[in-house]
PDB file of C-alpha atoms and ligand atoms in Angstrom:
ATOM      1  CA  MET A   1     128.986  83.303  41.948  1.00 41.00           C
ATOM      2  CA  THR A   2     127.476  82.391  38.587  1.00 44.00           C
ATOM      3  CA  GLU A   3     126.799  85.325  36.301  1.00 63.00           C
ATOM      4  CA  THR A   4     123.044  85.974  36.582  1.00 77.00           C
ATOM      5  CA  PRO A   5     120.788  89.039  36.285  1.00 86.00           C
ATOM      6  CA  HIS A   6     120.910  91.210  39.392  1.00 90.00           C
ATOM      7  CA  PRO A   7     118.394  94.044  39.077  1.00 90.00           C
ATOM      8  CA  VAL A   8     117.982  96.970  41.463  1.00 91.00           C
ATOM      9  CA  LEU A   9     114.354  97.350  42.571  1.00 96.00           C
ATOM     10  CA  PRO A  10     112.697 100.229  44.430  1.00 97.00           C
ATOM     11  CA  LYS A  11     112.857 100.301  48.231  1.00 97.00           C
ATOM     12  CA  VAL A  12     109.109  99.768  48.516  1.00 97.00           C
ATOM     13  CA  ILE A  13     107.294  96.948  46.702  1.00 98.00           C
ATOM     14  CA  GLY A  14     103.524  96.588  46.926  1.00 98.00           C
ATOM     15  CA  HIS A  15     102.660  93.188  48.442  1.00 98.00           C
ATOM     16  CA  ARG A  16     100.043  91.189  46.497  1.00 98.00           C
ATOM     17  CA  GLY A  17      99.430  94.547  44.763  1.00 98.00           C
ATOM     18  CA  ALA A  18      98.480  96.767  47.663  1.00 98.00           C
ATOM     19  CA  ALA A  19      96.841  94.138  49.865  1.00 98.00           C
ATOM     20  CA  GLY A  20      96.045  96.481  52.733  1.00 98.00           C
ATOM     21  CA  HIS A  21      93.856  98.603  50.482  1.00 98.00           C
ATOM     22  CA  ALA A  22      92.303  96.201  47.973  1.00 98.00           C
ATOM     23  CA  PRO A  23      91.710  92.448  47.658  1.00 98.00           C
ATOM     24  CA  GLU A  24      95.091  90.755  47.243  1.00 98.00           C
ATOM     25  CA  ASN A  25      96.235  89.478  43.869  1.00 98.00           C
ATOM     26  CA  THR A  26      93.423  91.156  41.898  1.00 98.00           C
ATOM     27  CA  LEU A  27      93.587  93.763  39.150  1.00 98.00           C
ATOM     28  CA  ALA A  28      92.028  96.223  41.620  1.00 98.00           C
ATOM     29  CA  SER A  29      94.988  95.649  43.919  1.00 98.00           C
ATOM     30  CA  LEU A  30      97.490  96.294  41.112  1.00 98.00           C
ATOM     31  CA  GLU A  31      95.596  99.436  40.151  1.00 98.00           C
ATOM     32  CA  LYS A  32      95.535 100.640  43.752  1.00 98.00           C
ATOM     33  CA  ALA A  33      99.288 100.114  44.077  1.00 98.00           C
ATOM     34  CA  ALA A  34      99.909 102.203  40.976  1.00 98.00           C
ATOM     35  CA  ALA A  35      97.545 104.905  42.219  1.00 97.00           C
ATOM     36  CA  LEU A  36      99.511 105.068  45.480  1.00 97.00           C
ATOM     37  CA  GLY A  37     102.731 105.758  43.559  1.00 96.00           C
ATOM     38  CA  VAL A  38     104.228 102.258  43.846  1.00 97.00           C
ATOM     39  CA  ARG A  39     106.586 101.349  40.953  1.00 97.00           C
ATOM     40  CA  TRP A  40     106.915  97.569  41.580  1.00 98.00           C
ATOM     41  CA  VAL A  41     104.452  95.069  42.955  1.00 98.00           C
ATOM     42  CA  GLU A  42     104.658  91.468  44.070  1.00 98.00           C
ATOM     43  CA  PHE A  43     101.967  88.876  43.382  1.00 99.00           C
ATOM     44  CA  ASP A  44     101.551  85.103  43.725  1.00 99.00           C
ATOM     45  CA  VAL A  45     100.798  82.700  40.905  1.00 98.00           C
ATOM     46  CA  GLN A  46      99.636  79.089  40.691  1.00 98.00           C
ATOM     47  CA  LEU A  47      97.874  76.807  38.217  1.00 98.00           C
ATOM     48  CA  SER A  48      94.203  76.106  37.706  1.00 98.00           C
ATOM     49  CA  ALA A  49      93.074  72.539  36.962  1.00 98.00           C
ATOM     50  CA  ASP A  50      93.402  73.244  33.221  1.00 98.00           C
ATOM     51  CA  ARG A  51      96.886  74.740  33.718  1.00 98.00           C
ATOM     52  CA  VAL A  52      96.071  78.417  33.368  1.00 98.00           C
ATOM     53  CA  VAL A  53      98.421  80.577  35.453  1.00 98.00           C
ATOM     54  CA  VAL A  54      96.262  82.472  37.910  1.00 98.00           C
ATOM     55  CA  LEU A  55      97.051  85.075  40.574  1.00 98.00           C
ATOM     56  CA  PHE A  56      96.243  83.450  43.910  1.00 98.00           C
ATOM     57  CA  HIS A  57      97.963  83.074  47.277  1.00 98.00           C
ATOM     58  CA  ASP A  58      96.302  80.226  49.186  1.00 98.00           C
ATOM     59  CA  GLU A  59      95.993  76.650  47.950  1.00 97.00           C
ATOM     60  CA  ARG A  60      92.306  76.859  48.840  1.00 98.00           C
ATOM     61  CA  LEU A  61      89.582  79.248  47.762  1.00 98.00           C
ATOM     62  CA  GLU A  62      87.712  79.883  51.001  1.00 98.00           C
ATOM     63  CA  ARG A  63      89.604  82.842  52.519  1.00 98.00           C
ATOM     64  CA  THR A  64      89.553  85.131  49.481  1.00 98.00           C
ATOM     65  CA  THR A  65      86.627  83.977  47.332  1.00 98.00           C
ATOM     66  CA  ASP A  66      83.085  82.694  47.646  1.00 98.00           C
ATOM     67  CA  GLY A  67      84.201  79.305  46.311  1.00 98.00           C
ATOM     68  CA  LYS A  68      85.215  76.134  48.119  1.00 98.00           C
ATOM     69  CA  GLY A  69      88.054  73.676  47.656  1.00 98.00           C
ATOM     70  CA  ALA A  70      91.490  73.781  46.078  1.00 98.00           C
ATOM     71  CA  VAL A  71      92.372  76.224  43.302  1.00 98.00           C
ATOM     72  CA  ALA A  72      94.046  73.332  41.474  1.00 98.00           C
ATOM     73  CA  ASP A  73      90.693  71.499  41.262  1.00 98.00           C
ATOM     74  CA  TRP A  74      88.941  74.368  39.479  1.00 98.00           C
ATOM     75  CA  THR A  75      89.223  75.159  35.787  1.00 98.00           C
ATOM     76  CA  TRP A  76      90.032  78.684  34.699  1.00 96.00           C
ATOM     77  CA  GLY A  77      86.495  79.130  33.385  1.00 96.00           C
ATOM     78  CA  ASP A  78      84.938  78.053  36.668  1.00 97.00           C
ATOM     79  CA  LEU A  79      87.290  80.263  38.698  1.00 98.00           C
ATOM     80  CA  GLN A  80      86.008  83.227  36.692  1.00 97.00           C
ATOM     81  CA  GLY A  81      82.592  82.640  38.189  1.00 98.00           C
ATOM     82  CA  LEU A  82      83.913  83.309  41.699  1.00 98.00           C
ATOM     83  CA  ASP A  83      83.953  86.626  43.530  1.00 98.00           C
ATOM     84  CA  ALA A  84      87.524  87.372  44.648  1.00 98.00           C
ATOM     85  CA  GLY A  85      86.797  90.859  45.968  1.00 98.00           C
ATOM     86  CA  GLY A  86      83.625  90.859  48.059  1.00 98.00           C
ATOM     87  CA  TRP A  87      85.370  89.304  51.076  1.00 98.00           C
ATOM     88  CA  PHE A  88      87.553  92.415  51.321  1.00 98.00           C
ATOM     89  CA  GLY A  89      84.808  94.990  50.890  1.00 98.00           C
ATOM     90  CA  ALA A  90      81.476  95.425  49.144  1.00 98.00           C
ATOM     91  CA  VAL A  91      82.978  97.966  46.750  1.00 98.00           C
ATOM     92  CA  PHE A  92      85.253  95.221  45.374  1.00 98.00           C
ATOM     93  CA  ALA A  93      82.495  92.640  44.858  1.00 98.00           C
ATOM     94  CA  GLY A  94      82.832  91.037  41.430  1.00 97.00           C
ATOM     95  CA  GLU A  95      86.638  91.246  41.230  1.00 98.00           C
ATOM     96  CA  ARG A  96      88.007  88.073  39.687  1.00 98.00           C
ATOM     97  CA  ALA A  97      91.202  86.123  40.220  1.00 98.00           C
ATOM     98  CA  PRO A  98      93.084  87.306  37.139  1.00 98.00           C
ATOM     99  CA  SER A  99      95.230  85.227  34.830  1.00 98.00           C
ATOM    100  CA  LEU A 100      98.917  86.043  34.526  1.00 98.00           C
ATOM    101  CA  GLU A 101      98.155  87.364  31.036  1.00 98.00           C
ATOM    102  CA  GLN A 102      95.525  89.743  32.405  1.00 98.00           C
ATOM    103  CA  ALA A 103      97.876  90.871  35.164  1.00 98.00           C
ATOM    104  CA  VAL A 104     100.729  91.553  32.727  1.00 98.00           C
ATOM    105  CA  ALA A 105      98.352  93.579  30.546  1.00 98.00           C
ATOM    106  CA  ALA A 106      97.470  95.628  33.647  1.00 98.00           C
ATOM    107  CA  LEU A 107     101.132  96.070  34.595  1.00 98.00           C
ATOM    108  CA  THR A 108     101.835  97.306  31.074  1.00 98.00           C
ATOM    109  CA  ARG A 109      98.988  99.796  31.218  1.00 98.00           C
ATOM    110  CA  LEU A 110     100.026 100.956  34.693  1.00 98.00           C
ATOM    111  CA  GLY A 111     103.806 100.948  34.089  1.00 98.00           C
ATOM    112  CA  LEU A 112     104.480  98.615  37.035  1.00 98.00           C
ATOM    113  CA  GLY A 113     107.429  96.254  37.457  1.00 98.00           C
ATOM    114  CA  ALA A 114     106.731  92.935  39.184  1.00 98.00           C
ATOM    115  CA  VAL A 115     108.108  90.270  41.461  1.00 98.00           C
ATOM    116  CA  VAL A 116     106.265  87.144  40.320  1.00 98.00           C
ATOM    117  CA  GLU A 117     106.136  84.645  43.168  1.00 99.00           C
ATOM    118  CA  ILE A 118     105.571  81.059  42.081  1.00 98.00           C
ATOM    119  CA  LYS A 119     103.315  79.449  44.657  1.00 98.00           C
ATOM    120  CA  PRO A 120     102.673  75.912  43.450  1.00 98.00           C
ATOM    121  CA  CYS A 121     100.253  73.509  45.048  1.00 96.00           C
ATOM    122  CA  ALA A 122     101.975  70.445  46.487  1.00 95.00           C
ATOM    123  CA  GLY A 123     103.277  68.169  43.757  1.00 97.00           C
ATOM    124  CA  TRP A 124     102.981  70.731  40.946  1.00 98.00           C
ATOM    125  CA  GLU A 125     106.231  72.590  41.655  1.00 98.00           C
ATOM    126  CA  ALA A 126     108.034  71.909  38.385  1.00 98.00           C
ATOM    127  CA  GLU A 127     104.957  72.205  36.193  1.00 98.00           C
ATOM    128  CA  THR A 128     103.836  75.486  37.765  1.00 98.00           C
ATOM    129  CA  ALA A 129     107.286  77.003  37.288  1.00 98.00           C
ATOM    130  CA  GLU A 130     107.564  75.735  33.729  1.00 98.00           C
ATOM    131  CA  VAL A 131     104.156  77.034  32.640  1.00 98.00           C
ATOM    132  CA  ALA A 132     104.521  80.380  34.438  1.00 98.00           C
ATOM    133  CA  ALA A 133     108.016  81.016  33.059  1.00 98.00           C
ATOM    134  CA  GLY A 134     106.791  80.082  29.592  1.00 98.00           C
ATOM    135  CA  VAL A 135     103.941  82.597  29.806  1.00 98.00           C
ATOM    136  CA  LEU A 136     106.265  85.320  31.066  1.00 98.00           C
ATOM    137  CA  LYS A 137     108.703  84.706  28.216  1.00 98.00           C
ATOM    138  CA  GLU A 138     105.914  84.810  25.689  1.00 98.00           C
ATOM    139  CA  ILE A 139     104.079  87.939  26.774  1.00 98.00           C
ATOM    140  CA  TRP A 140     106.335  90.106  28.925  1.00 98.00           C
ATOM    141  CA  PRO A 141     106.525  93.527  27.250  1.00 98.00           C
ATOM    142  CA  ALA A 142     109.827  95.169  26.336  1.00 97.00           C
ATOM    143  CA  ALA A 143     108.493  98.405  27.837  1.00 96.00           C
ATOM    144  CA  LEU A 144     108.703  97.004  31.381  1.00 98.00           C
ATOM    145  CA  PRO A 145     111.806  95.909  33.303  1.00 97.00           C
ATOM    146  CA  PRO A 146     112.082  92.098  33.267  1.00 97.00           C
ATOM    147  CA  PRO A 147     110.218  90.420  36.112  1.00 98.00           C
ATOM    148  CA  LEU A 148     112.053  89.096  39.131  1.00 98.00           C
ATOM    149  CA  VAL A 149     110.852  85.554  39.829  1.00 98.00           C
ATOM    150  CA  SER A 150     110.680  84.371  43.429  1.00 98.00           C
ATOM    151  CA  SER A 151     109.557  81.259  45.273  1.00 98.00           C
ATOM    152  CA  PHE A 152     109.825  79.461  48.584  1.00 98.00           C
ATOM    153  CA  LYS A 153     110.396  76.310  46.510  1.00 98.00           C
ATOM    154  CA  GLU A 154     113.924  75.750  45.251  1.00 98.00           C
ATOM    155  CA  GLU A 155     112.599  73.329  42.654  1.00 98.00           C
ATOM    156  CA  CYS A 156     110.572  76.140  41.076  1.00 98.00           C
ATOM    157  CA  LEU A 157     113.629  78.362  40.835  1.00 98.00           C
ATOM    158  CA  GLU A 158     115.694  75.565  39.285  1.00 98.00           C
ATOM    159  CA  VAL A 159     113.069  75.153  36.573  1.00 98.00           C
ATOM    160  CA  VAL A 160     112.820  78.898  35.897  1.00 98.00           C
ATOM    161  CA  ARG A 161     116.590  79.111  35.658  1.00 97.00           C
ATOM    162  CA  ARG A 162     116.534  76.479  32.943  1.00 97.00           C
ATOM    163  CA  VAL A 163     113.493  77.807  31.058  1.00 96.00           C
ATOM    164  CA  ALA A 164     114.156  81.538  31.424  1.00 97.00           C
ATOM    165  CA  PRO A 165     117.791  82.177  32.432  1.00 96.00           C
ATOM    166  CA  GLU A 166     117.310  85.849  31.601  1.00 96.00           C
ATOM    167  CA  TYR A 167     115.178  86.394  34.734  1.00 97.00           C
ATOM    168  CA  ALA A 168     116.679  87.253  38.102  1.00 98.00           C
ATOM    169  CA  LEU A 169     115.707  84.829  40.863  1.00 98.00           C
ATOM    170  CA  ALA A 170     114.981  85.259  44.561  1.00 98.00           C
ATOM    171  CA  LEU A 171     114.498  82.564  47.184  1.00 98.00           C
ATOM    172  CA  ASN A 172     111.833  83.379  49.769  1.00 98.00           C
ATOM    173  CA  VAL A 173     112.560  82.211  53.321  1.00 98.00           C
ATOM    174  CA  PHE A 174     110.814  82.428  56.667  1.00 98.00           C
ATOM    175  CA  LYS A 175     114.180  81.983  58.363  1.00 97.00           C
ATOM    176  CA  LEU A 176     117.578  82.027  56.684  1.00 97.00           C
ATOM    177  CA  PRO A 177     118.424  78.329  56.288  1.00 96.00           C
ATOM    178  CA  ARG A 178     121.756  76.710  56.990  1.00 94.00           C
ATOM    179  CA  GLY A 179     123.463  76.242  53.652  1.00 95.00           C
ATOM    180  CA  TRP A 180     121.978  79.419  52.161  1.00 98.00           C
ATOM    181  CA  LYS A 181     125.314  80.280  50.547  1.00 98.00           C
ATOM    182  CA  GLN A 182     125.398  77.008  48.664  1.00 98.00           C
ATOM    183  CA  LYS A 183     121.775  77.478  47.594  1.00 97.00           C
ATOM    184  CA  ALA A 184     122.533  81.016  46.401  1.00 98.00           C
ATOM    185  CA  ARG A 185     125.431  79.763  44.319  1.00 97.00           C
ATOM    186  CA  SER A 186     123.765  76.715  42.853  1.00 96.00           C
ATOM    187  CA  LEU A 187     120.520  78.531  42.008  1.00 97.00           C
ATOM    188  CA  GLY A 188     122.306  81.701  40.826  1.00 97.00           C
ATOM    189  CA  LEU A 189     120.184  83.777  43.191  1.00 98.00           C
ATOM    190  CA  ALA A 190     120.107  87.535  42.768  1.00 98.00           C
ATOM    191  CA  ALA A 191     118.334  87.929  46.092  1.00 98.00           C
ATOM    192  CA  ILE A 192     116.956  86.308  49.191  1.00 98.00           C
ATOM    193  CA  HIS A 193     113.623  87.610  50.434  1.00 98.00           C
ATOM    194  CA  CYS A 194     113.370  87.103  54.196  1.00 98.00           C
ATOM    195  CA  ARG A 195     110.511  87.333  56.633  1.00 98.00           C
ATOM    196  CA  GLU A 196     111.479  90.369  58.653  1.00 97.00           C
ATOM    197  CA  ASN A 197     110.856  89.074  62.177  1.00 95.00           C
ATOM    198  CA  LYS A 198     113.550  86.378  62.048  1.00 91.00           C
ATOM    199  CA  LEU A 199     116.119  88.441  60.169  1.00 97.00           C
ATOM    200  CA  THR A 200     119.246  89.743  61.920  1.00 98.00           C
ATOM    201  CA  GLN A 201     121.669  92.497  60.985  1.00 98.00           C
ATOM    202  CA  LYS A 202     124.490  89.964  60.924  1.00 98.00           C
ATOM    203  CA  GLN A 203     122.658  87.764  58.424  1.00 98.00           C
ATOM    204  CA  VAL A 204     121.988  90.748  56.186  1.00 98.00           C
ATOM    205  CA  GLY A 205     125.689  91.649  56.244  1.00 98.00           C
ATOM    206  CA  ALA A 206     126.673  88.080  55.382  1.00 98.00           C
ATOM    207  CA  MET A 207     124.291  87.885  52.423  1.00 98.00           C
ATOM    208  CA  ILE A 208     125.465  91.237  51.068  1.00 98.00           C
ATOM    209  CA  ALA A 209     129.098  90.111  51.428  1.00 98.00           C
ATOM    210  CA  GLU A 210     128.164  87.090  49.302  1.00 97.00           C
ATOM    211  CA  GLY A 211     126.745  89.369  46.604  1.00 97.00           C
ATOM    212  CA  VAL A 212     123.132  88.522  47.412  1.00 98.00           C
ATOM    213  CA  THR A 213     120.566  91.325  47.596  1.00 98.00           C
ATOM    214  CA  VAL A 214     118.323  91.187  50.667  1.00 98.00           C
ATOM    215  CA  ARG A 215     114.669  92.168  50.745  1.00 98.00           C
ATOM    216  CA  ALA A 216     112.261  91.703  53.628  1.00 98.00           C
ATOM    217  CA  PHE A 217     108.546  90.959  53.985  1.00 98.00           C
ATOM    218  CA  CYS A 218     106.160  92.312  55.159  1.00 98.00           C
ATOM    219  CA  ILE A 219     106.734  95.754  56.642  1.00 97.00           C
ATOM    220  CA  ASP A 220     104.093  98.432  57.045  1.00 96.00           C
ATOM    221  CA  ASP A 221     105.921 100.530  59.623  1.00 95.00           C
ATOM    222  CA  THR A 222     108.334 103.298  58.645  1.00 96.00           C
ATOM    223  CA  ALA A 223     110.624 102.925  61.674  1.00 96.00           C
ATOM    224  CA  ARG A 224     111.157  99.209  61.021  1.00 97.00           C
ATOM    225  CA  ALA A 225     111.707  99.849  57.315  1.00 97.00           C
ATOM    226  CA  GLU A 226     114.332 102.486  58.094  1.00 96.00           C
ATOM    227  CA  GLU A 227     116.070 100.112  60.501  1.00 97.00           C
ATOM    228  CA  LEU A 228     116.205  97.376  57.847  1.00 98.00           C
ATOM    229  CA  TYR A 229     117.446  99.782  55.175  1.00 97.00           C
ATOM    230  CA  GLY A 230     120.140 100.796  57.661  1.00 97.00           C
ATOM    231  CA  TRP A 231     121.234  97.150  57.861  1.00 98.00           C
ATOM    232  CA  GLY A 232     121.594  97.081  54.071  1.00 98.00           C
ATOM    233  CA  VAL A 233     118.205  95.577  53.170  1.00 98.00           C
ATOM    234  CA  GLU A 234     117.537  96.883  49.666  1.00 97.00           C
ATOM    235  CA  GLY A 235     113.775  96.814  49.677  1.00 97.00           C
ATOM    236  CA  VAL A 236     110.682  95.770  51.585  1.00 98.00           C
ATOM    237  CA  PHE A 237     107.317  94.301  50.633  1.00 98.00           C
ATOM    238  CA  SER A 238     104.377  96.153  52.136  1.00 98.00           C
ATOM    239  CA  ASP A 239     100.590  95.767  52.243  1.00 98.00           C
ATOM    240  CA  PHE A 240     100.417  99.525  52.905  1.00 98.00           C
ATOM    241  CA  PRO A 241     103.181 100.835  50.652  1.00 97.00           C
ATOM    242  CA  ASP A 242     101.818 104.377  50.887  1.00 96.00           C
ATOM    243  CA  ARG A 243     102.913 104.516  54.542  1.00 96.00           C
ATOM    244  CA  LEU A 244     106.519 103.792  53.555  1.00 96.00           C
ATOM    245  CA  LEU A 245     106.631 105.801  50.344  1.00 90.00           C
ATOM    246  CA  VAL A 246     106.159 108.926  52.464  1.00 79.00           C
ATOM    247  CA  VAL A 247     109.693 108.499  53.828  1.00 73.00           C
ATOM    248  CA  SER A 248     111.442 106.332  51.193  1.00 70.00           C
ATOM    249  CA  PRO A 249     110.082 106.965  47.700  1.00 64.00           C
TER     250      PRO A 249
HETATM  251  O1  G3P B   1     107.315  87.525  48.171  1.00 79.28           O
HETATM  252  C1  G3P B   1     107.271  87.893  49.509  1.00 79.28           C
HETATM  253  C2  G3P B   1     106.035  87.379  50.190  1.00 79.28           C
HETATM  254  O2  G3P B   1     104.941  87.538  49.332  1.00 79.28           O
HETATM  255  C3  G3P B   1     106.141  85.948  50.604  1.00 79.28           C
HETATM  256  O3  G3P B   1     105.117  85.519  51.430  1.00 79.28           O
HETATM  257  O4  G3P B   1     103.055  84.279  51.833  1.00 79.28           O
HETATM  258  O5  G3P B   1     102.929  86.667  51.271  1.00 79.28           O
HETATM  259  O6  G3P B   1     103.520  85.029  49.539  1.00 79.28           O
HETATM  260  P1  G3P B   1     103.577  85.367  50.994  1.00 79.28           P
HETATM  261 MG1   MG B   2     103.886  86.329  47.875  1.00 79.28          MG
END
């Protein structure tokens, strides 16, 4: 395999911050994760219409804000007028969708490492990866471990590898695809992040034998986490990381 960064992360990674406790992909969610004792979080990033990198999961605004339409059609300034917290609970009303810069400032203050998942809208794969990797290179603090960059989109990882070869890469998959070994080699993957329900012990063994770290999403149950760790899965993403930290800090 190509020589690429291959970091060891904690066994429990807060998903979208701590999405079971606070509105996903907001500063409140990052703060909650840190308060729960989480050391690394995952969050999703995409571009606004004016190419600001913003933390957001869906292509559309409706589920997690009081806005309507596609994130990619809204400027950064207009997105800041939306409530990204009230849908989750009244106490979070007024939370905003933060920029990557704002999130990195929060990570620095909180001492959190991060898996930055590039979640481009259709057609903006290369541009989203290029802009996000550029921002990370520019502002990532030396005090934190380098980010691990993940995506379901191979094109995004190819771009990040070119723009920021110093960052470890992970391919996200719902089901381990045929040809994963070739993808791992050509993309220089440090890890494959697999949806847990389709993952088998045999697949985990094969990826480890290939030198690929395996992580699984999303697990909120200690028994399932322990089973996956037993298979060799290095870490799991959880909306309720506090449940897992009790048994695997
Ligand atoms: O990075 C793991 C996980 O976040 C991938 O799925 O849809 O929650 O971004 P999703
Ligand atoms: Mg994600």
